[in-house]
Coordinates of C-alpha atoms in Angstrom, one line a residue:
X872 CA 66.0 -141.7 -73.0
X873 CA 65.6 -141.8 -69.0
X874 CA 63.7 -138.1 -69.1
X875 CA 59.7 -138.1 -70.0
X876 CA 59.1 -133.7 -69.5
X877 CA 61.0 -133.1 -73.1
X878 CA 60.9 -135.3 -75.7
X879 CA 63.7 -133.9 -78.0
X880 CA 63.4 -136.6 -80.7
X881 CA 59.8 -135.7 -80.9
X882 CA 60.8 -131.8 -81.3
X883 CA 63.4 -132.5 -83.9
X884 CA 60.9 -134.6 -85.8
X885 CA 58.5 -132.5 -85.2
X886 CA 60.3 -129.5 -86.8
X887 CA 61.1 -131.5 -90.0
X888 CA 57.9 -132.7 -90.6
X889 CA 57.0 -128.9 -90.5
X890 CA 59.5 -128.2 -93.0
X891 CA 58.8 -130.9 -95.7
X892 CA 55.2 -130.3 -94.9
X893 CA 55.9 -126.6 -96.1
X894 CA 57.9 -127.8 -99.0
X895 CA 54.8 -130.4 -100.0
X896 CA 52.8 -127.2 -99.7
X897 CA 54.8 -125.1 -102.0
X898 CA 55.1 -127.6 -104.4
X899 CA 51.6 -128.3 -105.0
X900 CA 50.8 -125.0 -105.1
X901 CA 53.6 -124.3 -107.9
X902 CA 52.2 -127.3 -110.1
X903 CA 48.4 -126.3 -109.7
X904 CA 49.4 -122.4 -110.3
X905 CA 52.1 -123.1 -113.4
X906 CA 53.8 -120.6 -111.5
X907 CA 57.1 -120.7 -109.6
X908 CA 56.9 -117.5 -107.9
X909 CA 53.4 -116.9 -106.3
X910 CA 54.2 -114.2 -103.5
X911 CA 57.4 -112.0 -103.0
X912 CA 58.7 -114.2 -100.5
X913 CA 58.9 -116.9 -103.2
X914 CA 61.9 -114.9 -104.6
X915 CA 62.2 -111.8 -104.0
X916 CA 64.8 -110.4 -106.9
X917 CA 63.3 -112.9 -109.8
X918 CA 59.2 -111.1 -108.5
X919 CA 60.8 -107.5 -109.6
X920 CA 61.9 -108.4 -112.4
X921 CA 59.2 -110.5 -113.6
X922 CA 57.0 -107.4 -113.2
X923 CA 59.0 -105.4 -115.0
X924 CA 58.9 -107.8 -117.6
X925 CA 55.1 -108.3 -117.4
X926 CA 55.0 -104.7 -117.6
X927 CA 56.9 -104.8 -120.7
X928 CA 54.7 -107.2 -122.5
X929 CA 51.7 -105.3 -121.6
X930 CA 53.1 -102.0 -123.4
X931 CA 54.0 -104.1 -126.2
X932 CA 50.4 -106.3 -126.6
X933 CA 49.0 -102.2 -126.5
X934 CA 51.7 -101.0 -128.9
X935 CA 50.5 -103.8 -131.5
X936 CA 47.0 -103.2 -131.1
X937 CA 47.5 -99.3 -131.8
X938 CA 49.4 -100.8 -134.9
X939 CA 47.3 -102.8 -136.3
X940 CA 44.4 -100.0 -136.1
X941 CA 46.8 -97.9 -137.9
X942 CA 46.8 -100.4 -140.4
X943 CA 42.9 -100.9 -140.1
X944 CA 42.9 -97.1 -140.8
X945 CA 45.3 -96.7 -143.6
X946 CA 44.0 -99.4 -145.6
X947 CA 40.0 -97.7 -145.0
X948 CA 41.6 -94.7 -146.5
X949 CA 43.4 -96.0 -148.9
X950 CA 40.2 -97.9 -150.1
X951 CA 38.1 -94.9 -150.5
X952 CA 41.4 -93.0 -152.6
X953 CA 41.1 -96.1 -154.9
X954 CA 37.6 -95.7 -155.8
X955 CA 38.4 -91.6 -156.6
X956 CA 41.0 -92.8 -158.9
X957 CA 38.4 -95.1 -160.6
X958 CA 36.2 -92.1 -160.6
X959 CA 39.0 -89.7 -162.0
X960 CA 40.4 -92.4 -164.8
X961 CA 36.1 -91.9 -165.6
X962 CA 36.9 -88.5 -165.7
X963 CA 39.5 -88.5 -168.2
X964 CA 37.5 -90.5 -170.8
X965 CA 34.7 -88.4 -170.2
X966 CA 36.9 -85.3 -171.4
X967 CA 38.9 -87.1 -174.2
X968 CA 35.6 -88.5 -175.7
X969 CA 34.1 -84.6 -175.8
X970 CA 37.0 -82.9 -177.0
X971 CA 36.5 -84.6 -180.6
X972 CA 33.8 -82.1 -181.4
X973 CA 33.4 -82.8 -185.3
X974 CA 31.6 -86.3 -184.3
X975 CA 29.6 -85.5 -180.9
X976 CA 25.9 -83.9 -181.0
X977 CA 25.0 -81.6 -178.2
X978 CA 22.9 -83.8 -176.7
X979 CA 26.0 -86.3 -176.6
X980 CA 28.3 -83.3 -174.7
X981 CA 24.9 -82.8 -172.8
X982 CA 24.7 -86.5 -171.4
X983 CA 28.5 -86.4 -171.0
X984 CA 28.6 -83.4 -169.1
X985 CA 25.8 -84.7 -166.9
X986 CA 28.4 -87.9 -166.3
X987 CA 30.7 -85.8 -165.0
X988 CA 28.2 -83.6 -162.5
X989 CA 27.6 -87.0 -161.3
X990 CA 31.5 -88.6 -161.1
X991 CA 32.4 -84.7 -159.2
X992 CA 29.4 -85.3 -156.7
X993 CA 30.8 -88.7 -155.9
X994 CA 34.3 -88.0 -155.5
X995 CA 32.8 -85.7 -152.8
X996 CA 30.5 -87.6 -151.1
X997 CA 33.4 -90.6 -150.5
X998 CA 35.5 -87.4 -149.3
X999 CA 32.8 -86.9 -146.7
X1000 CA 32.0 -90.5 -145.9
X1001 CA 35.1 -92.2 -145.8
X1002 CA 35.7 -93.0 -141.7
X1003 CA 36.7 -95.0 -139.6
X1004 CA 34.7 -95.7 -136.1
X1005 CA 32.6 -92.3 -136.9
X1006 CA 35.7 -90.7 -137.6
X1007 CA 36.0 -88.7 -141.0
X1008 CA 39.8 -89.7 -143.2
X1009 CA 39.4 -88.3 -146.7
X1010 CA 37.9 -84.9 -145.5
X1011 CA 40.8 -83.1 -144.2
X1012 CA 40.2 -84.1 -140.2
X1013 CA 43.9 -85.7 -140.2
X1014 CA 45.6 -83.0 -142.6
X1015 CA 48.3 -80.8 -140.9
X1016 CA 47.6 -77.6 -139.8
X1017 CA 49.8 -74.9 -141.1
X1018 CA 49.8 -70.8 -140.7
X1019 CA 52.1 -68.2 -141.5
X1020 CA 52.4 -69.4 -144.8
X1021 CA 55.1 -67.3 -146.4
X1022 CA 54.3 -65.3 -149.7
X1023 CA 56.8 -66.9 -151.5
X1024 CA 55.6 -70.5 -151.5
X1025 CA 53.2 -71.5 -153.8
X1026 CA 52.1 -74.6 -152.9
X1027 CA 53.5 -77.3 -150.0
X1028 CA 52.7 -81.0 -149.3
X1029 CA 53.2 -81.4 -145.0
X1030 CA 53.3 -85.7 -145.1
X1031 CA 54.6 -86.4 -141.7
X1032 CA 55.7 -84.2 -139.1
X1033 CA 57.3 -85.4 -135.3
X1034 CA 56.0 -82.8 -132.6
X1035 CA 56.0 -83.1 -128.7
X1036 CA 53.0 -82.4 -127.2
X1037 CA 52.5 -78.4 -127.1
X1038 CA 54.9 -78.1 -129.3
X1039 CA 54.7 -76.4 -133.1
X1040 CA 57.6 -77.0 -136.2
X1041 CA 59.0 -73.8 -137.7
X1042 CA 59.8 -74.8 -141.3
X1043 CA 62.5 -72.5 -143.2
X1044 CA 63.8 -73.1 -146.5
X1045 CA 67.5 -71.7 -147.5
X1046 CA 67.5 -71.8 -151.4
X1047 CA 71.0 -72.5 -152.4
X1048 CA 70.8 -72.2 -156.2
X1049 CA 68.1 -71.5 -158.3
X1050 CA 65.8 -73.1 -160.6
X1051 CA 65.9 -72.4 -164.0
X1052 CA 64.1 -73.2 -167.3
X1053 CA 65.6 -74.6 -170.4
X1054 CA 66.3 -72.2 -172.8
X1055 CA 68.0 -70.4 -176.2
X1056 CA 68.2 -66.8 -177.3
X1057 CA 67.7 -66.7 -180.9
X1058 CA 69.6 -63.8 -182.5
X1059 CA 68.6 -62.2 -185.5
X1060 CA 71.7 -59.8 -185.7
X1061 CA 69.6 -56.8 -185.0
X1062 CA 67.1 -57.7 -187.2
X1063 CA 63.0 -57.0 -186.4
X1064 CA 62.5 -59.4 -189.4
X1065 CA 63.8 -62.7 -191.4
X1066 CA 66.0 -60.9 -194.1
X1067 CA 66.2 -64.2 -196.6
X1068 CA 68.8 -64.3 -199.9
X1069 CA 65.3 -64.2 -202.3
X1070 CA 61.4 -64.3 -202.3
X1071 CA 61.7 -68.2 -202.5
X1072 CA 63.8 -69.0 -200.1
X1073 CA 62.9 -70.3 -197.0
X1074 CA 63.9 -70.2 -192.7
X1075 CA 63.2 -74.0 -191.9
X1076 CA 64.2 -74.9 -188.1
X1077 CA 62.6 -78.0 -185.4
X1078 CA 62.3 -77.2 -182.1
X1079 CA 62.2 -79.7 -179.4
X1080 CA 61.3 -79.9 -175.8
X1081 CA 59.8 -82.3 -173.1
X1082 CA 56.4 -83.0 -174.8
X1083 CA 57.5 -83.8 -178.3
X1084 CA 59.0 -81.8 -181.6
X1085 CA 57.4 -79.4 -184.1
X1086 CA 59.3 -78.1 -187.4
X1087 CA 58.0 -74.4 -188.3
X1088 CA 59.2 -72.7 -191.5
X1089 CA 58.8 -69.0 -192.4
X1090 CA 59.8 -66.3 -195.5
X1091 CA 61.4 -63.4 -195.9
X1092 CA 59.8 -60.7 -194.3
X1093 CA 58.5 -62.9 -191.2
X1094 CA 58.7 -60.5 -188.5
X1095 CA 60.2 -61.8 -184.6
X1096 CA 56.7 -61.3 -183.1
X1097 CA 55.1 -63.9 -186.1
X1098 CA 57.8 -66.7 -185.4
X1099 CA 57.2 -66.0 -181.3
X1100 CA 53.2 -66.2 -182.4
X1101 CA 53.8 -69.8 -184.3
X1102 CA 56.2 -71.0 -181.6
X1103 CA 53.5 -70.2 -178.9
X1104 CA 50.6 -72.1 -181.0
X1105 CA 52.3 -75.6 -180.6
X1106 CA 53.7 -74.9 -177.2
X1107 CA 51.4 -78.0 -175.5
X1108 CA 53.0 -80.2 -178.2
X1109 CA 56.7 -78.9 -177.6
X1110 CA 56.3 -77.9 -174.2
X1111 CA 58.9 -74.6 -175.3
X1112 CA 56.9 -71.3 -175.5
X1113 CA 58.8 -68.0 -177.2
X1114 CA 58.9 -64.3 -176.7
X1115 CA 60.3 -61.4 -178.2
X1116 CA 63.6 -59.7 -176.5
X1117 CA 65.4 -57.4 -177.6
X1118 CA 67.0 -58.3 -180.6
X1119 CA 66.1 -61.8 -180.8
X1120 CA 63.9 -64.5 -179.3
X1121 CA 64.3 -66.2 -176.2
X1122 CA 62.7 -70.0 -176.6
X1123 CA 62.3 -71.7 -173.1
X1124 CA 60.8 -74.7 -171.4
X1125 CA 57.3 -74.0 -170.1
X1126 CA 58.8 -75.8 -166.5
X1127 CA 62.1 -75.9 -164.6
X1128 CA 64.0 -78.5 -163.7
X1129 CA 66.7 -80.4 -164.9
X1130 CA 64.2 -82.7 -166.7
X1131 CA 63.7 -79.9 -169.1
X1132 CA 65.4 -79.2 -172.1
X1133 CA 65.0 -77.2 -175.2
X1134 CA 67.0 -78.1 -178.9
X1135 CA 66.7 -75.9 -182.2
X1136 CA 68.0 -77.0 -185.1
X1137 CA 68.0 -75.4 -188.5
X1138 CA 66.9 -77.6 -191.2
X1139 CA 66.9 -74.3 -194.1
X1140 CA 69.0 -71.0 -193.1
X1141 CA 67.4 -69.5 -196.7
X1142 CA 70.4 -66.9 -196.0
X1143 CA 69.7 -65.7 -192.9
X1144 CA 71.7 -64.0 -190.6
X1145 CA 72.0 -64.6 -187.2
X1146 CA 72.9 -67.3 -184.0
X1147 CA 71.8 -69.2 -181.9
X1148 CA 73.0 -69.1 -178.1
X1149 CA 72.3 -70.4 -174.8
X1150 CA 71.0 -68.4 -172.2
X1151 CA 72.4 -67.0 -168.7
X1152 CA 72.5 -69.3 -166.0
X1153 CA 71.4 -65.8 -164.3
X1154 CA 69.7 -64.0 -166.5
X1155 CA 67.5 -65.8 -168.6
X1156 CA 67.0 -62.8 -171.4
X1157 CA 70.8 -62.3 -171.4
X1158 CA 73.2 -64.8 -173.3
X1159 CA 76.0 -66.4 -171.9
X1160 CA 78.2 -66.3 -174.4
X1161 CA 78.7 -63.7 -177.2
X1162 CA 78.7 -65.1 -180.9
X1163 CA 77.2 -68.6 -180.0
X1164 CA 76.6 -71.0 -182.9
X1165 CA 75.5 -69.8 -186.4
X1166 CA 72.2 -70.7 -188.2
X1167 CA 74.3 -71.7 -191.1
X1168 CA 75.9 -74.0 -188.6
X1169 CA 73.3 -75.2 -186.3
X1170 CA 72.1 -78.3 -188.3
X1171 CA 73.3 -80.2 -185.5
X1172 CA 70.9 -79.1 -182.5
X1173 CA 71.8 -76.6 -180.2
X1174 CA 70.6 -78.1 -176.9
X1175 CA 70.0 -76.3 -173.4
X1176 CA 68.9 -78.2 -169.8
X1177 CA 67.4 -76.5 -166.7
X1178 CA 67.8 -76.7 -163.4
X1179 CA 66.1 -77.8 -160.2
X1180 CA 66.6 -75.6 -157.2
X1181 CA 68.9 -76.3 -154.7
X1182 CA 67.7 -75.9 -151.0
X1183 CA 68.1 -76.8 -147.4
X1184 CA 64.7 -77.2 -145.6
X1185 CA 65.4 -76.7 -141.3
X1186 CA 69.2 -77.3 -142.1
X1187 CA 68.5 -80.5 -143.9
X1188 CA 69.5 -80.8 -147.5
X1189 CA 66.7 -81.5 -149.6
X1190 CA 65.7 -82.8 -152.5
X1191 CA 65.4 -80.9 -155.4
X1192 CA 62.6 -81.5 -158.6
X1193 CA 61.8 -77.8 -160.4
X1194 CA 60.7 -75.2 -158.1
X1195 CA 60.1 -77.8 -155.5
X1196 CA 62.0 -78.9 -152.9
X1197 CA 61.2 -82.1 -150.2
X1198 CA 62.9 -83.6 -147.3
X1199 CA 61.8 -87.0 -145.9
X1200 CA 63.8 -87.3 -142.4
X1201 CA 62.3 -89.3 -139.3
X1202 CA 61.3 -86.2 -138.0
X1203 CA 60.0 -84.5 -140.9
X1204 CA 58.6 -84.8 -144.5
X1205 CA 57.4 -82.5 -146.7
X1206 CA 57.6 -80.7 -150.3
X1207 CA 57.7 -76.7 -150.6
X1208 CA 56.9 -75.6 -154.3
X1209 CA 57.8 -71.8 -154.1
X1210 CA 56.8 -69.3 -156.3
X1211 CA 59.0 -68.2 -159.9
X1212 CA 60.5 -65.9 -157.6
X1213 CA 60.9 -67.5 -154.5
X1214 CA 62.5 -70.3 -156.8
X1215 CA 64.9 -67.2 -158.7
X1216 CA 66.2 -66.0 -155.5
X1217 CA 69.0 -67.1 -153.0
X1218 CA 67.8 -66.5 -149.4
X1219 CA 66.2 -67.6 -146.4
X1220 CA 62.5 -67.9 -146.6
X1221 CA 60.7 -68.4 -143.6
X1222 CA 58.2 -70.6 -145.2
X1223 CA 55.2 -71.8 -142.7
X1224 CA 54.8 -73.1 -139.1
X1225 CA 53.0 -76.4 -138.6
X1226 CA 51.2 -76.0 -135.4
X1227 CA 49.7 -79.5 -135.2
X1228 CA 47.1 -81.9 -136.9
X1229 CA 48.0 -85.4 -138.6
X1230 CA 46.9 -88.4 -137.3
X1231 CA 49.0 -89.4 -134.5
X1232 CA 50.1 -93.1 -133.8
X1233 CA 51.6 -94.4 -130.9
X1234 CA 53.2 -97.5 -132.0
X1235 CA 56.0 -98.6 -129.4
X1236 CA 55.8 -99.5 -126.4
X1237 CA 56.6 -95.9 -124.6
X1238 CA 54.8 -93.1 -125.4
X1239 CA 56.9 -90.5 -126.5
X1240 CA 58.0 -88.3 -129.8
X1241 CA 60.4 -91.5 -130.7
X1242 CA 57.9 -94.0 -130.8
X1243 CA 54.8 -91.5 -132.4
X1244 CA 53.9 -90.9 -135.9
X1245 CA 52.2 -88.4 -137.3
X1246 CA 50.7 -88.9 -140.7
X1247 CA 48.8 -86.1 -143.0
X1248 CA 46.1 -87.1 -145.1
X1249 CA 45.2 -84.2 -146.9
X1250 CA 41.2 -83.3 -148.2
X1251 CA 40.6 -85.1 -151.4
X1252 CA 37.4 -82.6 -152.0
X1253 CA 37.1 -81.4 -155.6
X1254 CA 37.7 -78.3 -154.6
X1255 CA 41.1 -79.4 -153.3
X1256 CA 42.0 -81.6 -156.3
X1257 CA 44.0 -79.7 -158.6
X1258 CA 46.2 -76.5 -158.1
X1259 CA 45.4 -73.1 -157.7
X1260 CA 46.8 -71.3 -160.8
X1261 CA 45.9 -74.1 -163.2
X1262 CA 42.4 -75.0 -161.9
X1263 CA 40.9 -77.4 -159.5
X1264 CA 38.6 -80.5 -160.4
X1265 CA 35.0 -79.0 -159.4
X1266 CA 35.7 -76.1 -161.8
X1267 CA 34.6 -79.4 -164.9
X1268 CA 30.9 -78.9 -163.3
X1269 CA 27.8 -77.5 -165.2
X1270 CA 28.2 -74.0 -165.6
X1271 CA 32.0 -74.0 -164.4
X1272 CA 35.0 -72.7 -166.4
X1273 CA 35.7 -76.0 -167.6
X1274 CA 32.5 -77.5 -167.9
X1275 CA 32.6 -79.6 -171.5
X1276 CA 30.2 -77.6 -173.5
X1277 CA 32.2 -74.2 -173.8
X1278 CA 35.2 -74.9 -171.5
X1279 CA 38.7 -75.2 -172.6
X1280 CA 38.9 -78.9 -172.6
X1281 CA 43.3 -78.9 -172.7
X1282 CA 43.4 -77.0 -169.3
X1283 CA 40.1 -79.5 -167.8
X1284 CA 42.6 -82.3 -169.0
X1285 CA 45.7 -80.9 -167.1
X1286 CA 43.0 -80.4 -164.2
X1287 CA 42.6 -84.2 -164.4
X1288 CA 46.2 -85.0 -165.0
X1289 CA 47.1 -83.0 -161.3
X1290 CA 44.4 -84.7 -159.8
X1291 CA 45.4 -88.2 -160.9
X1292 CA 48.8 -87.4 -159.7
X1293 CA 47.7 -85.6 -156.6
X1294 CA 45.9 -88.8 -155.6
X1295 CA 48.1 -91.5 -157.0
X1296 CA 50.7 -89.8 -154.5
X1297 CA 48.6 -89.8 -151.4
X1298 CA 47.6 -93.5 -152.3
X1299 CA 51.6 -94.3 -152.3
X1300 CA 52.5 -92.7 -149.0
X1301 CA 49.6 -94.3 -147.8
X1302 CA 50.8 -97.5 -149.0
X1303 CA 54.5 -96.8 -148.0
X1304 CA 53.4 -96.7 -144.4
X1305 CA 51.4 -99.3 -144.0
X1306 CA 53.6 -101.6 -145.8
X1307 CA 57.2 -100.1 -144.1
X1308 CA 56.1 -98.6 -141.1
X1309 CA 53.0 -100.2 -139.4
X1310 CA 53.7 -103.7 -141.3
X1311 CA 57.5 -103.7 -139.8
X1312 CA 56.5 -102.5 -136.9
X1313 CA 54.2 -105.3 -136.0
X1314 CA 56.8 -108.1 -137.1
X1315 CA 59.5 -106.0 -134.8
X1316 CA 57.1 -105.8 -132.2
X1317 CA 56.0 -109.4 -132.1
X1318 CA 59.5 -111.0 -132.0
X1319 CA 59.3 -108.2 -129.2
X1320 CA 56.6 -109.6 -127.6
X1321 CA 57.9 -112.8 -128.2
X1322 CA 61.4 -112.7 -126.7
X1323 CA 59.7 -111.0 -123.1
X1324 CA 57.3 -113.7 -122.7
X1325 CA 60.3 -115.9 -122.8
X1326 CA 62.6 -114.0 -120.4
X1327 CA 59.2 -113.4 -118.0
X1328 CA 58.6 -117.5 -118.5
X1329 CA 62.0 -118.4 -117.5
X1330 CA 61.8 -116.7 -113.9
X1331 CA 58.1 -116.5 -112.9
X1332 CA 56.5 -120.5 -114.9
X1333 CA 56.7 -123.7 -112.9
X1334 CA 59.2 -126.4 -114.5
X1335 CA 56.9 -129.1 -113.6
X1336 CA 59.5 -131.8 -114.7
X1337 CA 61.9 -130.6 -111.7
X1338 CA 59.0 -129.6 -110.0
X1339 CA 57.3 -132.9 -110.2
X1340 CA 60.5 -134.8 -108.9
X1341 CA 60.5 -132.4 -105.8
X1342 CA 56.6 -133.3 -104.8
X1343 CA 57.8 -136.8 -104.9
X1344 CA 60.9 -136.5 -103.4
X1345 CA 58.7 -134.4 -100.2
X1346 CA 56.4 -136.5 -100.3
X1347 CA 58.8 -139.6 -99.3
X1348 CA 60.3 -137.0 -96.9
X1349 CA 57.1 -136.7 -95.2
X1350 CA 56.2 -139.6 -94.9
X1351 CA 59.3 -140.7 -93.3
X1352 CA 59.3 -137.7 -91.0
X1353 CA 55.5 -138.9 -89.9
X1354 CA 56.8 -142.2 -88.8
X1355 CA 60.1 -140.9 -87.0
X1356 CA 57.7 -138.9 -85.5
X1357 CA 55.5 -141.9 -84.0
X1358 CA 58.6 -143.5 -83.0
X1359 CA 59.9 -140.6 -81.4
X1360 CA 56.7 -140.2 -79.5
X1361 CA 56.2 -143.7 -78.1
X1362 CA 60.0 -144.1 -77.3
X1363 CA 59.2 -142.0 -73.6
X1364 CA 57.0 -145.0 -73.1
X1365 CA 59.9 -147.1 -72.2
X1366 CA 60.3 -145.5 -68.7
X1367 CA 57.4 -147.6 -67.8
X1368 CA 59.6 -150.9 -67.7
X1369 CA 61.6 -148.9 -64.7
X1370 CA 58.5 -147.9 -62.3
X1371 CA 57.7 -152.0 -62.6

């Protein structure tokens, strides 16, 4: 080097002690940061997606906290439904206990009655109190709301229901068959009375149904209207109730449904005339068949089934159970009940528009209709517990219909029976979600969760093994660039030896 005004030696060294300097840098800021990529220049491509995966993660940490408040929420609601059932099983004894009036005092029905004043108070307070952060569940705040509901339906059960935002379900029912009771036409071969061989003999038949059996017997001379009347008396223990028509009597389930069925068998024809047939599949009052089977012959039962309806509900094919009909799709679930007519008659019904209401989780990580759930939890009030043709649960109070000192304590017992059911149902659905909906969505979501972190770990976290064995390596590198660096800048110091 004969040349003192640029030192290139001292430039190049310079410059790479620059570079493994920067390299030093970034590698002790990657091991005291855990982080790989700490700015865009870092790498560019592996920041985007990194944030996009951060993103992810964040949606999905918020998606499993709104589940596990649904959870929180169901199981609150769920609680306070367990202590009504308590309160209705209570109930039941209450009613049971008082209907054996031979052996109770009427200070006894008194003190009873005053139980279950106090048991239908309670099941409405914990209506009213139930909540959840100040919010009320049991009192109707997250049932569905519904108008327009058609005249047709009786009665409907809205469980779950997926609507956009602004958005309302029109629910319409196409009945496709009907439903039908069980039932016979008993033919007495024109007959207004029993027209038996002698004084003595007897008309012995059993009729059977869905609650039990009963065997009635009559003489000669026993008009239609008096086997109907008999028939009728024991109808809670059969379940089959009778009427007059025409020539004969029609015997028929009290319910629908293909769970129904009514057998008559003759035990003692005593010499009367007459048949025993089923009845229309369209025309309950009308036989199917002329002659049918004769009493003389009909020691075997004659046996009849019903029929549930058959119905599509928004072009879905639902399930059918008596009148009532339920679909149970992502997108909706509900039960219709319709009226005897409604249930009797093949057509489109428009049956109600649900127009919002529910209580509305978001539990994915998006927030749209695919990832929201809507569940109803209907107003477990007294007033609501029940039905309204057969009575509802507040009606058992002092003063009431079926109060237990002169009310009819059968029909405060089948008040009891739909409430135990109405509530036993809203406790499973409850149970169904929280167990198969929020409990599967928060295992799905944490293997979710965990399967992002990794893919966000891989590209943004520090490997400190490799990253370790960079520092050192720099570190040498630097070091060695430092002394080139000296040597570089005293070799210009040799010129001296030539100005001697």
């Amino acid at each position: 080097m004969s040349r003192i005004n640029n030192n290139i030696n001292s430039l190049l060294a310079q410059r790479v002690l620059g570079s493994q300097n920067k390299s030093l840098t970034q590698s002790l800021e990657r091991l005291s940061t855990g982080l790989a990529i700490n700015r865009g220049a870092d790498n560019p491509a592996g920041l985007i997606a990194s944030e996009k995966l951060r993103s992810e993660k964040t949606a999905i940490q918020s998606a499993i906290s709104n589940a596990q408040r649904a959870d929180q929420i169901t199981a609150i609601a769920e609680g306070g439904l367990q202590e009504i059932s308590s309160q209705l099983l209570e109930l039941q004894a209450l009613v049971s206990e008082t209907a054996n009036s031979a052996g109770i005092s009427a200070a006894e029905k008194e003190a009873n009655q005053s139980q279950v004043d106090a048991i239908v108070q309670s099941i409405d307070r914990i209506a009213s109190t139930t909540s959840f952060a100040g919010t009320k569940l049991l009192n109707g705040t997250y049932d569905f709301v519904v108008t327009g509901q058609a005249a047709s339906v009786a009665d409907y059960q809205v469980n779950g229901a997926k609507m956009a935002h602004g958005t309302s379900v029109e629910v319409k029912a196409l009945v496709t068959a009907s439903a039908q009771h069980a039932g016979l036409f008993l033919s007495t071969n024109g007959a207004a009375a029993l027209d038996l061989t002698d004084a003595t003999s007897q008309f012995t038949f059993e009729i059977a149904g869905t609650k039990g059996t009963r065997q009635f017997t009559f003489a000669s001379g026993a008009t239609l209207a008096d086997v109907a009347t008999s028939v009728n008396g024991f109808k809670s223990v059969t379940g089959v109730s009778a009427k007059v028509s025409g020539n004969g009597i029609v015997i028929k389930s009290e319910e629908y449904g293909s769970d129904q069925f009514v057998s008559f068998r003759v035990t003692s024809a005593g010499g009367q005339a007459g048949s025993v047939m089923a009845l229309s599949a369209t025309n309950e009052t009308v036989a199917k068949t002329a002659g049918g089977t004769t009493f003389l012959a009909a020691t075997n039962a004659v046996r009849d089934t019903g029929q549930d309806i058959a119905a599509t509900i928004n072009g879905v094919v639902a399930t059918g159970k008596g009148k009532v009909a339920r679909v149970n799709t992502d997108a909706l679930d509900l039960s219709i009940e319709l009226t005897n007519a409604g249930a009797s008659t093949l057509a489109t019904v428009s049956a109600m528009t649900i127009t919002g209401g529910g209580a509305k989780f978001n539990l994915g990580p998006s927030i749209d209709v695919n990832n929201q759930v809507r569940l109803g939890i209907k107003n477990v009030a007294t007033r609501n517990l029940g039905s309204v043709t057969g009575g509802t649960l507040d009606q058992l109070g002092s003063g009431k219909t079926y109060n237990l000192s002169t009310g009819n304590l059968e029909s405060a017992q089948k008040i009891i029976d739909k409430a135990i059911e109405q509530v036993s149902a809203q406790r499973g659905r409850l149970g169904s979600f929280q167990k198969n909906v929020v409990g599967s969505t928060i295992n799905a979501l944490g293997i979710a969760l965990e399967n992002t972190s990794a893919a966000e770990s891989a590209i943004r976290d520090t490997d400190f093994a490799r990253e370790t064995a960079n520092l050192t390596r720099t570190q040498i590198l630097v070091s060695a660039a430092t002394n080139s660096l000296a040597l570089a800048n005293s070799q210009p110091q040799s010129i001296l030896q030539l100005l001697r």
